[in-house]
Amino acid sequence: GENVEQHPSTLSVQEGDSAVIKCTYSDSASNYFPWYKQELGKGPQLIIDIRSNVGEKKDQRIAVTLNKTAKHFSLHITETQPEDSAVYFCAASRSSNFGNEKLTFGTGTRLTIIP
Amino acid sequence: ETGVTQSPTHLIKTRGQQVTLRCSSQSGHNTVSWYQQALGQGPQFIFQYYREEENGRGNFPPRFSGLQFPNYSSELNVNALELDDSALYLCASSPRFHYEQYFGPGTRLTVT
């Protein structure tokens, strides 16, 4: 089955700097890669996703890149703000025209923004 | 538009007991997935329901079972609770033919 590895497990950056979180996956058939943000006591919140037919996607300060050949994808957060502090999870899935079944998650990155 | 809701928020059970967790999917979402998140770990897929039938299952024993109702809400049942079942149980809903899954706040289950 799919295996997703995520690095680093913890990351501290100065407010205003950029943060990068990296994930690798094992199943070459995976074609959908979402990123979730989880704040304390809350469920994961979908913040951005990418499908295998594109190499990069951007939404304001957040961007995701995908390298299918190397089987890795990354989350980039620019101009970080204190409210970006949370645990971030990457995930991978083999999706079909009917939708998405099982998401396989990484182990998470605790991001701390230092004011 | 109401998001995914789950009940109860917290639950304490004794080893060997049975528990039922509930989930109401987001409006218009007919697919519900359940995940288990142990402390400090990523969520792990338990199973998914579509049209009241199980549509995929992860590596969980049969004592984990579920239901989906005509209004797309869902239940997760766990029998013969073990200490290792202590976790945050997350429900996610999605519209059919869409990739995105949207999570509820979870139910924190503690087994003593």
Coordinates of C-alpha atoms in Angstrom, one line a residue:
Chain A
G1 CA 0.0 0.0 0.0
E2 CA 0.8 3.7 -0.1
N3 CA 3.4 5.1 2.3
V4 CA 3.9 8.8 2.8
E5 CA 6.9 10.3 4.6
Q6 CA 6.9 13.9 5.8
H7 CA 9.8 16.1 6.9
P8 CA 10.7 17.9 9.1
S9 CA 8.6 16.8 12.1
T10 CA 9.1 20.3 13.7
L11 CA 9.9 23.6 12.1
S12 CA 10.3 27.1 13.6
V13 CA 10.6 30.2 11.4
Q14 CA 10.7 33.9 12.1
E15 CA 7.5 35.8 11.3
G16 CA 7.7 37.0 7.7
D17 CA 10.1 34.2 6.6
S18 CA 9.1 31.3 4.4
A19 CA 8.4 27.7 5.5
V20 CA 8.8 24.6 3.4
I21 CA 7.5 21.1 4.3
K22 CA 8.4 18.1 2.1
C23 CA 6.6 14.8 1.5
T24 CA 7.5 11.7 -0.5
Y25 CA 5.1 8.9 -1.5
S26 CA 5.6 5.3 -2.6
D27 CA 2.7 4.5 -4.9
S28 CA 3.3 5.7 -8.4
A29 CA -0.5 5.4 -9.1
S30 CA -1.3 8.1 -6.5
N31 CA -2.7 11.1 -8.3
Y32 CA -4.2 13.5 -5.7
F33 CA -2.1 15.3 -3.0
P34 CA -3.9 17.5 -0.4
W35 CA -2.4 19.4 2.5
Y36 CA -4.2 19.9 5.7
K37 CA -3.7 22.3 8.6
Q38 CA -4.7 21.1 12.1
E39 CA -5.0 23.5 15.0
L40 CA -5.2 22.3 18.6
G41 CA -8.5 20.6 19.4
K42 CA -9.8 20.9 15.8
G43 CA -10.1 18.6 12.8
P44 CA -7.8 18.9 9.8
Q45 CA -8.6 21.8 7.5
L46 CA -8.0 21.4 3.8
I47 CA -5.7 24.3 2.7
I48 CA -4.6 23.4 -0.8
D49 CA -4.4 20.4 -3.0
I50 CA -2.8 19.4 -6.3
R51 CA -3.5 16.7 -8.9
S52 CA -1.0 14.8 -10.8
N53 CA -1.6 16.6 -14.1
V54 CA -0.1 19.8 -12.8
G55 CA 3.3 20.6 -11.3
E56 CA 2.5 23.6 -9.2
K57 CA -0.5 25.4 -7.6
K58 CA -0.6 28.6 -5.7
D59 CA -3.2 30.2 -3.5
Q60 CA -2.1 33.6 -2.1
R61 CA 0.7 32.8 0.4
I62 CA 0.5 29.1 0.0
A63 CA 1.9 27.0 -2.9
V64 CA 2.3 23.3 -3.5
T65 CA 4.8 21.7 -6.0
L66 CA 4.7 18.2 -7.3
N67 CA 7.5 16.1 -8.9
K68 CA 5.9 12.9 -10.1
T69 CA 9.2 11.4 -11.3
A70 CA 10.8 11.7 -7.9
K71 CA 7.5 11.0 -6.1
H72 CA 7.7 14.0 -3.9
F73 CA 5.6 17.1 -3.2
S74 CA 6.1 20.2 -1.1
L75 CA 4.2 22.9 0.7
H76 CA 5.5 26.4 0.6
I77 CA 4.2 29.2 2.9
T78 CA 5.5 32.7 2.3
E79 CA 5.4 35.7 4.5
T80 CA 4.5 33.6 7.5
Q81 CA 2.2 35.0 10.2
P82 CA 1.6 33.8 13.8
E83 CA -1.8 32.3 12.8
D84 CA 0.1 29.9 10.5
S85 CA 1.3 28.1 13.6
A86 CA -0.3 24.6 13.6
V87 CA 0.4 21.0 12.6
Y88 CA 0.5 20.4 8.8
F89 CA -0.2 17.1 7.2
C90 CA 0.4 16.0 3.7
A91 CA -1.6 13.1 2.2
A92 CA -1.8 11.1 -1.0
S93 CA -4.5 9.2 -2.7
R94 CA -5.2 7.1 -5.8
S95 CA -8.4 8.7 -7.0
S96 CA -10.8 7.8 -9.8
N97 CA -13.5 9.5 -11.7
F98 CA -15.9 8.5 -8.9
G99 CA -13.9 10.5 -6.4
N100 CA -11.5 9.9 -3.6
E101 CA -11.4 6.8 -1.3
K102 CA -8.5 6.5 1.1
L103 CA -6.2 9.3 2.0
T104 CA -2.8 8.2 3.3
F105 CA -1.4 10.8 5.6
G106 CA 2.2 11.7 6.6
T107 CA 3.1 12.0 10.2
G108 CA 2.8 15.8 10.4
T109 CA 5.0 18.9 10.8
R110 CA 4.5 21.1 13.8
L111 CA 5.1 24.6 12.5
T112 CA 5.8 27.4 15.0
I113 CA 6.0 31.0 13.8
I114 CA 8.3 33.1 16.1
P115 CA 7.0 36.7 16.4
Chain B
E1 CA -23.8 26.0 4.7
T2 CA -23.2 23.7 7.7
G3 CA -19.9 21.9 7.8
V4 CA -19.2 18.4 9.1
T5 CA -20.4 17.9 12.6
Q6 CA -19.6 15.0 15.0
S7 CA -20.9 13.9 18.4
P8 CA -20.1 13.5 21.1
T9 CA -17.0 15.8 21.5
H10 CA -15.4 13.6 24.2
L11 CA -16.1 10.1 25.5
I12 CA -14.6 8.0 28.2
K13 CA -15.2 4.2 28.1
T14 CA -13.9 1.1 29.8
R15 CA -12.0 -1.7 28.1
G16 CA -14.4 -4.2 26.7
Q17 CA -17.3 -1.8 26.3
Q18 CA -18.9 -0.7 23.0
V19 CA -19.1 2.8 21.6
T20 CA -21.1 4.6 18.8
L21 CA -19.8 7.8 17.3
R22 CA -21.9 10.0 15.0
C23 CA -21.3 12.2 12.0
S24 CA -23.4 14.5 10.0
S25 CA -21.9 15.2 6.6
Q26 CA -21.7 18.6 5.0
S27 CA -24.7 19.7 3.0
G28 CA -24.7 18.0 -0.4
H29 CA -22.0 15.5 0.4
N30 CA -23.0 11.9 0.0
T31 CA -19.7 10.2 0.8
V32 CA -18.5 9.8 4.4
S33 CA -15.0 8.5 5.5
W34 CA -13.8 7.7 9.0
Y35 CA -10.3 8.1 10.2
Q36 CA -8.5 7.3 13.5
Q37 CA -5.8 9.7 14.7
A38 CA -3.6 8.6 17.5
L39 CA -1.8 11.2 19.5
G40 CA 1.0 12.8 17.5
Q41 CA 0.2 10.8 14.4
G42 CA -1.5 11.4 11.1
P43 CA -5.1 10.2 10.6
Q44 CA -5.5 6.5 9.5
F45 CA -8.3 5.5 7.2
I46 CA -10.9 3.2 8.7
F47 CA -13.6 2.9 6.0
Q48 CA -15.7 4.9 3.6
Y49 CA -19.5 4.8 3.0
Y50 CA -21.4 5.7 -0.2
R51 CA -25.1 5.1 -0.8
E52 CA -25.3 3.3 2.6
E53 CA -22.7 0.7 1.6
E54 CA -19.1 0.3 2.6
N55 CA -16.8 1.6 -0.2
G56 CA -13.3 0.7 0.9
R57 CA -11.8 -0.3 4.2
G58 CA -8.4 0.2 5.8
N59 CA -6.4 -2.1 8.1
F60 CA -8.8 -2.2 11.0
P61 CA -10.4 -5.4 12.6
P62 CA -14.1 -6.3 12.1
R63 CA -15.0 -4.9 15.5
F64 CA -14.9 -1.5 13.8
S65 CA -18.1 -1.2 11.9
G66 CA -20.2 1.5 10.4
L67 CA -23.5 2.6 9.0
Q68 CA -24.6 5.3 6.6
F69 CA -28.2 6.6 6.6
P70 CA -30.4 7.9 3.7
N71 CA -29.6 11.4 4.8
Y72 CA -25.9 10.6 4.4
S73 CA -25.2 10.9 8.1
S74 CA -23.0 8.0 9.5
E75 CA -22.1 6.1 12.6
L76 CA -18.9 4.4 13.6
N77 CA -19.3 1.5 16.1
V78 CA -16.4 -0.1 17.9
N79 CA -17.0 -3.3 19.9
A80 CA -14.8 -4.8 22.6
L81 CA -12.9 -1.6 23.2
E82 CA -9.1 -1.9 23.8
L83 CA -6.8 0.6 25.4
D84 CA -5.1 1.2 22.0
D85 CA -8.5 2.4 20.6
S86 CA -7.9 5.7 22.6
A87 CA -7.7 8.3 19.8
L88 CA -9.4 11.2 18.0
Y89 CA -11.9 9.8 15.6
L90 CA -12.5 12.0 12.5
C91 CA -15.3 11.9 10.0
A92 CA -14.8 13.5 6.6
S93 CA -17.4 14.1 3.9
S94 CA -17.1 14.7 0.2
P95 CA -19.4 15.0 -2.8
R96 CA -19.3 12.1 -5.2
F97 CA -17.0 12.6 -8.2
H98 CA -14.9 15.1 -6.2
Y99 CA -11.5 14.5 -4.7
E100 CA -11.7 16.8 -1.7
Q101 CA -12.5 15.5 1.8
Y102 CA -13.6 17.9 4.5
F103 CA -13.2 16.9 8.1
G104 CA -15.3 17.4 11.2
P105 CA -13.8 18.4 14.6
G106 CA -13.6 14.8 15.8
T107 CA -14.6 12.8 18.8
R108 CA -11.9 12.2 21.4
L109 CA -12.3 8.7 22.8
T110 CA -10.5 7.6 25.9
V111 CA -10.5 3.9 26.9
T112 CA -9.5 3.1 30.5

